[in-house]
Short mmCIF file of C-alpha atoms and ligand atoms in Angstrom, two decimals:
data_model
loop_
_atom_site.label_atom_id
_atom_site.label_comp_id
_atom_site.label_asym_id
_atom_site.label_seq_id
_atom_site.Cartn_x
_atom_site.Cartn_y
_atom_site.Cartn_z
CA MET A 1 11.95 -23.18 -2.06
CA ASN A 2 10.18 -22.49 -5.33
CA LYS A 3 12.03 -22.77 -8.63
CA ALA A 4 9.36 -21.16 -10.81
CA LYS A 5 10.37 -17.66 -11.88
CA GLY A 6 7.12 -16.17 -13.14
CA PHE A 7 5.12 -14.07 -10.71
CA THR A 8 1.89 -16.07 -10.89
CA SER A 9 3.63 -19.46 -11.06
CA GLN A 10 5.39 -18.62 -7.81
CA LEU A 11 2.27 -17.24 -6.22
CA VAL A 12 -0.15 -20.09 -6.90
CA HIS A 13 2.34 -22.67 -5.61
CA ALA A 14 3.67 -20.62 -2.70
CA GLU A 15 1.45 -22.13 -0.03
CA ARG A 16 1.67 -25.81 -0.88
CA LEU A 17 5.46 -25.60 -1.03
CA GLN A 18 5.57 -24.47 2.61
CA ASN A 19 5.08 -28.10 3.76
CA LEU A 20 1.36 -28.01 4.38
CA GLU A 21 -0.43 -30.99 5.89
CA GLN A 22 -1.78 -33.85 3.77
CA GLY A 23 -1.04 -32.26 0.43
CA ALA A 24 -3.37 -29.30 0.99
CA VAL A 25 -2.74 -26.55 -1.57
CA HIS A 26 -4.17 -23.87 0.71
CA GLN A 27 -2.80 -23.10 4.12
CA PRO A 28 -5.47 -24.18 6.65
CA ALA A 29 -7.07 -21.30 8.54
CA HIS A 30 -5.86 -21.91 12.07
CA HIS A 31 -8.52 -20.85 14.52
CA SER A 32 -6.68 -21.68 17.71
CA VAL A 33 -5.84 -18.62 19.79
CA LEU A 34 -3.59 -20.62 22.09
CA PHE A 35 -0.82 -23.11 21.44
CA ALA A 36 -0.12 -25.70 24.13
CA TYR A 37 3.01 -27.77 24.73
CA LYS A 38 3.65 -31.09 26.45
CA GLN A 39 7.01 -29.98 27.75
CA SER A 40 7.03 -26.65 29.58
CA GLN A 41 10.50 -25.96 28.21
CA GLU A 42 9.00 -25.79 24.70
CA LEU A 43 6.80 -22.85 25.71
CA VAL A 44 9.72 -21.20 27.45
CA ASP A 45 11.71 -21.54 24.22
CA VAL A 46 8.94 -19.85 22.25
CA PHE A 47 8.90 -16.95 24.70
CA GLN A 48 12.66 -16.61 24.67
CA GLY A 49 12.95 -16.73 20.89
CA ARG A 50 14.80 -20.07 20.65
CA SER A 51 11.80 -21.71 18.98
CA LYS A 52 9.81 -20.38 16.03
CA ASN A 53 6.62 -22.07 17.26
CA HIS A 54 3.59 -20.13 18.40
CA ALA A 55 2.28 -19.04 21.79
CA TYR A 56 -0.73 -16.81 21.27
CA ALA A 57 -2.53 -15.77 18.08
CA ARG A 58 -2.16 -12.03 18.65
CA GLN A 59 1.52 -12.45 17.79
CA SER A 60 1.54 -15.25 15.23
CA THR A 61 -0.17 -18.37 13.92
CA PRO A 62 0.89 -20.89 11.26
CA SER A 63 -1.57 -19.18 8.84
CA VAL A 64 0.04 -15.79 9.46
CA ASN A 65 3.50 -17.19 8.84
CA VAL A 66 2.56 -18.72 5.50
CA LEU A 67 1.08 -15.45 4.20
CA GLN A 68 4.15 -13.56 5.43
CA ASN A 69 6.53 -16.01 3.75
CA THR A 70 4.60 -15.75 0.49
CA ILE A 71 4.73 -11.96 0.51
CA THR A 72 8.42 -11.93 1.44
CA GLN A 73 9.11 -14.23 -1.49
CA LEU A 74 7.09 -12.11 -3.94
CA GLU A 75 8.86 -8.94 -2.84
CA GLN A 76 12.27 -10.69 -2.82
CA ALA A 77 12.56 -9.10 0.59
CA HIS A 78 13.99 -9.91 4.00
CA ALA A 79 10.84 -10.23 6.13
CA SER A 80 7.16 -9.28 6.35
CA LEU A 81 4.62 -8.76 9.08
CA VAL A 82 0.89 -8.84 8.38
CA PHE A 83 -1.80 -6.83 10.17
CA SER A 84 -5.57 -6.53 10.36
CA THR A 85 -5.62 -3.60 7.89
CA GLY A 86 -3.29 -1.50 5.77
CA MET A 87 -3.64 1.39 8.23
CA ALA A 88 -2.65 -0.91 11.10
CA ALA A 89 0.52 -1.93 9.22
CA LEU A 90 1.36 1.71 8.55
CA THR A 91 0.57 3.23 11.96
CA THR A 92 2.05 0.36 13.97
CA SER A 93 5.32 0.41 12.02
CA MET A 94 5.74 4.16 12.36
CA LEU A 95 4.74 4.37 16.03
CA THR A 96 7.19 1.65 17.01
CA LEU A 97 10.16 2.99 15.04
CA LEU A 98 9.72 6.69 15.89
CA LYS A 99 10.00 8.56 19.14
CA ALA A 100 9.42 12.08 20.46
CA GLY A 101 11.89 14.54 18.99
CA ASP A 102 12.12 12.75 15.64
CA HIS A 103 11.21 14.39 12.36
CA VAL A 104 9.32 12.71 9.52
CA ILE A 105 8.86 13.97 5.98
CA PHE A 106 5.58 12.99 4.34
CA SER A 107 4.67 13.40 0.73
CA GLN A 108 1.79 15.86 0.59
CA PHE A 109 0.12 13.54 -1.92
CA ILE A 110 -1.07 10.73 0.30
CA PHE A 111 -4.09 8.69 1.30
CA GLY A 112 -6.46 10.79 3.47
CA ASN A 113 -6.20 8.56 6.54
CA THR A 114 -2.40 8.61 6.36
CA ASN A 115 -2.55 12.39 6.29
CA SER A 116 -4.80 12.30 9.34
CA PHE A 117 -2.34 9.94 11.09
CA ALA A 118 0.54 12.31 10.31
CA GLN A 119 -1.33 14.99 12.28
CA THR A 120 -1.70 12.51 15.16
CA LEU A 121 2.07 11.97 15.26
CA THR A 122 2.57 15.65 16.09
CA GLN A 123 0.62 15.09 19.32
CA TYR A 124 3.29 12.62 20.41
CA GLY A 125 6.11 15.11 19.95
CA ILE A 126 7.10 13.93 16.49
CA GLU A 127 7.75 16.74 14.02
CA VAL A 128 6.11 16.37 10.63
CA ASP A 129 6.70 18.16 7.34
CA PHE A 130 4.89 17.74 4.05
CA VAL A 131 6.62 18.09 0.69
CA ASP A 132 5.78 18.00 -2.98
CA ILE A 133 7.31 14.57 -3.57
CA THR A 134 7.96 15.35 -7.24
CA ASN A 135 10.09 18.37 -6.21
CA HIS A 136 13.46 16.92 -5.23
CA PRO A 137 15.15 20.19 -4.18
CA GLN A 138 12.23 20.79 -1.83
CA ILE A 139 12.69 17.35 -0.24
CA LYS A 140 16.39 18.01 0.22
CA GLN A 141 15.64 21.34 1.84
CA LYS A 142 13.31 19.76 4.41
CA ILE A 143 15.82 17.15 5.60
CA LYS A 144 17.12 17.91 9.11
CA SER A 145 19.54 16.21 11.50
CA ASN A 146 16.62 14.54 13.32
CA THR A 147 14.83 13.33 10.16
CA ARG A 148 14.32 9.61 10.63
CA MET A 149 11.81 8.68 7.94
CA LEU A 150 10.51 9.77 4.57
CA PHE A 151 7.08 8.49 3.63
CA CYS A 152 5.58 8.48 0.16
CA GLU A 153 3.24 6.54 -2.09
CA THR A 154 4.30 5.13 -5.46
CA ILE A 155 1.31 6.56 -7.32
CA ALA A 156 -0.72 8.97 -5.20
CA ASN A 157 -4.44 9.22 -5.45
CA PRO A 158 -6.50 10.89 -6.72
CA VAL A 159 -4.19 13.10 -8.83
CA THR A 160 -1.76 10.20 -9.68
CA GLN A 161 1.53 11.97 -8.91
CA VAL A 162 4.39 9.49 -9.23
CA ALA A 163 7.29 9.41 -6.75
CA ASP A 164 10.76 8.69 -8.19
CA ILE A 165 11.75 6.08 -5.60
CA GLN A 166 15.27 5.55 -6.89
CA HIS A 167 16.06 9.25 -6.78
CA ILE A 168 14.37 9.83 -3.41
CA LYS A 169 16.47 7.00 -2.00
CA THR A 170 19.64 8.90 -2.92
CA LEU A 171 18.37 11.84 -0.83
CA CYS A 172 17.72 9.55 2.16
CA THR A 173 20.94 7.54 2.15
CA PRO A 174 23.49 10.16 3.34
CA GLN A 175 21.49 10.73 6.54
CA ASN A 176 20.32 7.15 7.11
CA ILE A 177 16.70 8.20 6.63
CA VAL A 178 14.36 5.21 6.37
CA LEU A 179 12.47 5.34 3.08
CA VAL A 180 8.94 4.07 3.72
CA VAL A 181 6.94 3.46 0.55
CA ASP A 182 3.23 2.73 0.43
CA ASN A 183 2.92 0.62 -2.72
CA THR A 184 -0.79 -0.19 -2.37
CA MET A 185 -1.47 1.31 -5.83
CA THR A 186 1.32 -0.70 -7.43
CA PRO A 187 1.70 -4.00 -5.56
CA SER A 188 4.61 -6.38 -6.15
CA TYR A 189 3.41 -7.46 -9.60
CA LEU A 190 3.77 -3.89 -10.90
CA PHE A 191 6.70 -2.58 -8.91
CA ASN A 192 9.93 -3.88 -7.40
CA GLY A 193 10.34 -1.76 -4.27
CA LYS A 194 13.46 -3.49 -3.06
CA GLN A 195 15.35 -3.00 -6.30
CA LEU A 196 14.49 0.71 -6.45
CA GLY A 197 15.66 1.33 -2.88
CA ALA A 198 12.61 1.31 -0.61
CA ASP A 199 13.48 0.26 2.94
CA LEU A 200 10.01 -0.54 4.23
CA LEU A 201 7.03 -1.24 2.00
CA ILE A 202 3.52 -0.75 3.32
CA THR A 203 0.74 -2.44 1.35
CA SER A 204 -2.97 -2.55 1.99
CA LEU A 205 -3.79 -6.16 1.14
CA THR A 206 -7.44 -5.11 1.12
CA LYS A 207 -6.95 -3.57 -2.32
CA TYR A 208 -5.28 -5.28 -5.32
CA PHE A 209 -3.73 -8.13 -3.34
CA GLY A 210 -7.10 -9.56 -2.26
CA GLY A 211 -9.06 -7.79 -4.98
CA HIS A 212 -12.51 -9.11 -4.14
CA GLY A 213 -13.67 -6.61 -1.52
CA ASN A 214 -14.28 -9.33 1.06
CA ALA A 215 -11.39 -9.03 3.51
CA LEU A 216 -9.19 -6.43 5.17
CA GLY A 217 -5.45 -6.82 5.68
CA GLY A 218 -2.14 -5.01 5.53
CA VAL A 219 1.57 -5.75 5.54
CA VAL A 220 4.89 -4.11 6.28
CA VAL A 221 7.78 -5.55 4.31
CA ASP A 222 11.40 -5.04 5.34
CA THR A 223 13.16 -5.18 1.98
CA GLY A 224 16.55 -5.71 3.60
CA ASN A 225 17.94 -2.50 2.07
CA TYR A 226 18.40 -0.63 5.33
CA ASN A 227 21.20 -1.33 7.80
CA TRP A 228 19.41 -1.07 11.14
CA GLN A 229 22.72 -0.63 12.94
CA ASN A 230 22.46 2.95 11.64
CA TYR A 231 19.03 3.55 13.17
CA PRO A 232 19.05 5.17 16.61
CA ASN A 233 15.63 3.99 17.86
CA ILE A 234 16.15 0.24 18.08
CA LEU A 235 15.71 -0.86 21.69
CA ASP A 236 18.58 -2.78 23.29
CA THR A 237 16.29 -5.76 23.99
CA TYR A 238 16.02 -6.46 20.25
CA LYS A 239 19.72 -6.11 19.46
CA ASN A 240 20.58 -9.69 20.39
CA ALA A 241 19.40 -10.96 17.02
CA GLU A 242 20.93 -10.31 13.58
CA PRO A 243 20.77 -6.57 12.75
CA ALA A 244 18.66 -7.44 9.68
CA ASN A 245 15.89 -8.59 12.06
CA TRP A 246 15.98 -5.66 14.48
CA ALA A 247 13.29 -3.49 12.93
CA ILE A 248 10.83 -6.24 12.11
CA THR A 249 11.25 -7.66 15.63
CA GLN A 250 10.63 -4.28 17.20
CA ILE A 251 7.54 -3.73 15.04
CA LYS A 252 6.31 -7.20 15.94
CA LYS A 253 6.94 -7.00 19.70
CA LYS A 254 6.26 -3.33 20.41
CA GLY A 255 3.65 -2.98 17.71
CA LEU A 256 1.74 -6.09 16.76
CA ARG A 257 2.03 -7.75 20.18
CA ASP A 258 1.50 -4.67 22.36
CA MET A 259 -1.01 -2.85 20.17
CA GLY A 260 -2.77 -5.94 18.86
CA ALA A 261 -3.93 -5.22 15.30
CA SER A 262 -3.71 -8.89 14.31
CA ILE A 263 -5.27 -10.26 11.15
CA SER A 264 -7.94 -12.98 11.36
CA SER A 265 -7.45 -16.45 9.89
CA GLU A 266 -10.56 -16.00 7.73
CA ALA A 267 -9.11 -12.83 6.24
CA ILE A 268 -5.79 -14.55 5.54
CA HIS A 269 -7.59 -17.27 3.62
CA GLN A 270 -9.70 -14.83 1.59
CA LEU A 271 -6.70 -12.64 0.79
CA SER A 272 -4.49 -15.58 -0.18
CA VAL A 273 -7.09 -17.06 -2.50
CA GLY A 274 -7.74 -13.63 -4.01
CA SER A 275 -4.05 -12.97 -4.54
CA GLU A 276 -3.65 -15.94 -6.89
CA THR A 277 -5.20 -13.88 -9.69
CA MET A 278 -3.48 -10.59 -8.83
CA ALA A 279 -1.43 -10.49 -12.03
CA LEU A 280 -4.39 -11.46 -14.23
CA ARG A 281 -6.63 -8.86 -12.61
CA LEU A 282 -4.00 -6.15 -12.80
CA ASP A 283 -3.15 -6.89 -16.44
CA ARG A 284 -6.81 -6.47 -17.29
CA SER A 285 -7.62 -3.47 -15.08
CA CYS A 286 -4.50 -1.54 -16.06
CA ALA A 287 -5.10 -2.14 -19.78
CA SER A 288 -8.70 -0.96 -19.38
CA ALA A 289 -7.63 2.06 -17.34
CA LEU A 290 -5.35 3.18 -20.16
CA GLN A 291 -8.11 2.75 -22.72
CA ILE A 292 -10.62 4.61 -20.52
CA ALA A 293 -8.14 7.43 -19.88
CA GLN A 294 -7.63 7.83 -23.64
CA PHE A 295 -11.38 7.78 -24.22
CA LEU A 296 -12.03 10.44 -21.57
CA GLN A 297 -9.16 12.63 -22.69
CA GLN A 298 -10.64 13.14 -26.14
CA HIS A 299 -14.22 13.67 -24.85
CA ASP A 300 -15.51 17.23 -25.08
CA LYS A 301 -17.32 17.06 -21.73
CA ILE A 302 -14.12 16.23 -19.86
CA SER A 303 -11.73 19.05 -19.04
CA GLN A 304 -8.84 17.06 -17.58
CA VAL A 305 -7.74 13.44 -17.12
CA TYR A 306 -5.10 12.36 -14.59
CA TYR A 307 -3.44 9.06 -15.46
CA PRO A 308 0.30 8.21 -15.59
CA GLY A 309 -0.22 6.22 -18.78
CA LEU A 310 -1.03 9.34 -20.78
CA PRO A 311 1.98 10.99 -22.45
CA SER A 312 0.64 14.34 -21.16
CA HIS A 313 1.09 13.20 -17.52
CA PRO A 314 4.02 15.05 -15.90
CA GLN A 315 5.69 11.82 -14.70
CA HIS A 316 4.76 9.64 -17.69
CA GLU A 317 8.37 8.71 -18.54
CA LEU A 318 9.19 7.91 -14.92
CA ALA A 319 6.05 5.77 -14.58
CA LYS A 320 7.01 3.88 -17.74
CA LYS A 321 10.39 3.07 -16.23
CA GLN A 322 9.25 2.34 -12.69
CA PHE A 323 6.14 0.19 -13.12
CA LYS A 324 5.10 -2.78 -15.21
CA HIS A 325 1.81 -1.02 -16.04
CA PHE A 326 0.49 2.45 -15.21
CA GLY A 327 -1.97 1.33 -12.54
CA ALA A 328 -5.75 1.07 -12.54
CA ILE A 329 -6.67 4.38 -10.88
CA LEU A 330 -7.48 7.47 -12.88
CA SER A 331 -9.23 10.71 -12.10
CA PHE A 332 -10.95 13.32 -14.22
CA ASP A 333 -12.62 16.71 -14.10
CA LEU A 334 -15.88 17.31 -15.96
CA ILE A 335 -16.48 20.58 -17.76
CA ASP A 336 -17.81 23.24 -15.35
CA SER A 337 -21.44 22.96 -16.48
CA ILE A 338 -21.76 19.33 -15.29
CA ASP A 339 -22.15 18.61 -11.60
CA CYS A 340 -20.01 15.65 -10.53
CA LEU A 341 -22.63 14.25 -8.14
CA GLU A 342 -25.30 14.34 -10.86
CA PHE A 343 -22.92 12.69 -13.28
CA ILE A 344 -22.19 9.82 -10.87
CA ASN A 345 -25.93 9.35 -10.35
CA GLN A 346 -26.24 8.59 -14.08
CA LEU A 347 -23.78 5.68 -13.94
CA ASN A 348 -25.33 2.21 -14.00
CA LEU A 349 -22.55 -0.37 -14.05
CA ILE A 350 -19.95 1.71 -12.25
CA LEU A 351 -20.58 1.78 -8.52
CA CYS A 352 -20.43 4.90 -6.40
CA SER A 353 -18.22 3.72 -3.58
CA THR A 354 -15.10 4.43 -1.61
CA HIS A 355 -12.42 1.72 -1.79
CA LEU A 356 -10.20 0.87 -4.75
CA GLY A 357 -8.46 -2.10 -6.29
CA ASP A 358 -11.70 -4.03 -6.48
CA ASN A 359 -12.89 -6.35 -9.25
CA ARG A 360 -15.74 -3.89 -9.79
CA THR A 361 -15.21 -0.44 -11.27
CA LEU A 362 -15.83 2.22 -8.63
CA SER A 363 -16.37 5.98 -8.84
CA ILE A 364 -16.18 8.57 -6.11
CA PRO A 365 -16.43 12.36 -5.97
CA VAL A 366 -13.27 12.93 -3.94
CA ALA A 367 -13.62 16.46 -2.51
CA PRO A 368 -16.88 15.95 -0.57
CA THR A 369 -15.96 12.41 0.60
CA ILE A 370 -12.47 10.99 1.15
CA TYR A 371 -10.75 14.39 1.09
CA TYR A 372 -13.54 16.34 2.81
CA GLU A 373 -11.94 16.38 6.27
CA MET A 374 -8.75 17.83 4.80
CA GLY A 375 -10.34 21.15 3.87
CA LEU A 376 -10.23 23.26 0.73
CA GLU A 377 -6.75 24.69 1.20
CA LYS A 378 -5.02 21.33 1.58
CA ARG A 379 -7.06 19.86 -1.27
CA GLN A 380 -5.85 22.64 -3.51
CA ALA A 381 -2.24 22.05 -2.44
CA MET A 382 -2.72 18.41 -3.45
CA GLY A 383 -4.03 19.43 -6.86
CA ILE A 384 -7.55 18.17 -6.13
CA ARG A 385 -10.29 20.04 -8.00
CA GLU A 386 -13.64 20.33 -6.22
CA GLY A 387 -15.47 18.42 -8.97
CA MET A 388 -12.87 15.71 -9.43
CA ILE A 389 -14.04 12.12 -9.87
CA ARG A 390 -11.79 9.15 -9.16
CA LEU A 391 -12.28 5.87 -10.98
CA SER A 392 -10.87 2.60 -9.74
CA VAL A 393 -11.04 0.42 -12.82
CA GLY A 394 -12.15 -3.15 -12.22
CA ILE A 395 -12.08 -6.29 -14.34
CA GLU A 396 -15.38 -5.90 -16.20
CA ASP A 397 -15.19 -5.96 -19.99
CA CYS A 398 -13.68 -2.62 -20.90
CA GLN A 399 -16.30 -1.75 -23.51
CA ASP A 400 -19.04 -2.04 -20.87
CA ILE A 401 -17.24 0.49 -18.67
CA ILE A 402 -16.77 2.87 -21.60
CA ASP A 403 -20.42 2.43 -22.64
CA ASP A 404 -21.53 3.29 -19.11
CA LEU A 405 -19.41 6.45 -19.06
CA THR A 406 -20.65 7.36 -22.55
CA GLN A 407 -24.35 7.12 -21.69
CA ALA A 408 -23.79 9.15 -18.49
CA LEU A 409 -21.92 11.86 -20.42
CA ASP A 410 -24.61 11.85 -23.15
CA TYR A 411 -27.27 12.58 -20.51
CA PHE A 412 -25.90 16.10 -20.19
CA ALA A 413 -26.74 18.31 -23.14
C1 LIG B 1 -6.62 1.80 1.35
C2 LIG B 1 -5.26 2.36 1.51
C3 LIG B 1 -4.60 2.27 2.73
C4 LIG B 1 -5.23 1.67 3.95
O1 LIG B 1 -5.53 0.32 3.82
P1 LIG B 1 -6.72 -0.38 4.64
O2 LIG B 1 -6.50 -1.82 4.39
O3 LIG B 1 -8.01 0.15 4.12
O4 LIG B 1 -6.51 -0.01 6.08
C5 LIG B 1 -3.33 2.79 2.82
N1 LIG B 1 -2.74 3.38 1.76
C6 LIG B 1 -3.35 3.48 0.56
C7 LIG B 1 -2.64 4.12 -0.57
C8 LIG B 1 -4.64 2.98 0.41
O5 LIG B 1 -5.26 3.11 -0.77
#
């Protein structure tokens, strides 16, 4: 479809090359909920899967399809399904592919809401275990005969532990465990999930993909690595199609259609426009993050910096191999005499806000906010210090970010 090889060249031409009307370069935002047909047989064909046309916007629209095709192309994957949020993509995919009696292994270093969702799964009779994802013998030890999925993030926040996807895949393969990777921190520009062995990729499009903090969205990508003939939970109804389509069809029908977390056309448009500069934004933010990490590391009011780009990071070599850049998230601990809330109050340019992957640089004290519900014990198991501050580095001029941190640090004697 698109002969350009470069990431951004492909991306900025992806929509217009999907035969849009009248030479439009952006996919129109289709606002029709319903799709009507002159011949009743045409609607019957949509319902029975013989036609790829649309019936009702909860399940698909032309706008949805174009975004999905673009993402599938970027990930060099088999298929994608977009949702209203990243959490919707994650929860819907897992709920529709798991059933009572199954066992799932979660990395213990995950997004707070994903951790909360893992607890919810236990209420539906799904067994859940947490592991230190950097400890491969421990993962191996937790695998059981009913283990169906292993879930991890590429770079976890806030401590920035890096999962070795290629190695973890080798632990999953003998038992046909589906490797589900949340690559929100390292979207397709930074990381090739398919090549390294991920089976399903979950990405919050709200973050780096859109980048502008103006729209929510999420996606599940079937990389095509997993042979779904080996997966016991595919319903017979969906086995008429090619095995490669079984999982995505089940997620779409049992998940998106029945549970209804559909993305809006406005959000699709905002996210698509935002995504055109994903590589440019990430090049800039990641370069700044490295510079800021180096600046903080040598500062005498900082006791620890967590960033995979620093040679002192435990998975620095792995990160170098696995990602194009080291990401744009870093965390740090202040020396004990400085209160993290007071420090954040001194920042002028850097916003105090939850969210990440935004054009603006954001700071957050993690223990009393996003990891508050988790409790002290679990925070400690995740390596989160009570005074830890997470920075999501934006696209401002790097020196301005460093100047802001400098003046805030200087405020404390
Ligand atoms: C934000 C985030 C999510 C959830 O995405 P939403 O679009 O906010 O629902 C999932 N995983 C990670 C790693 C995230 O940072």
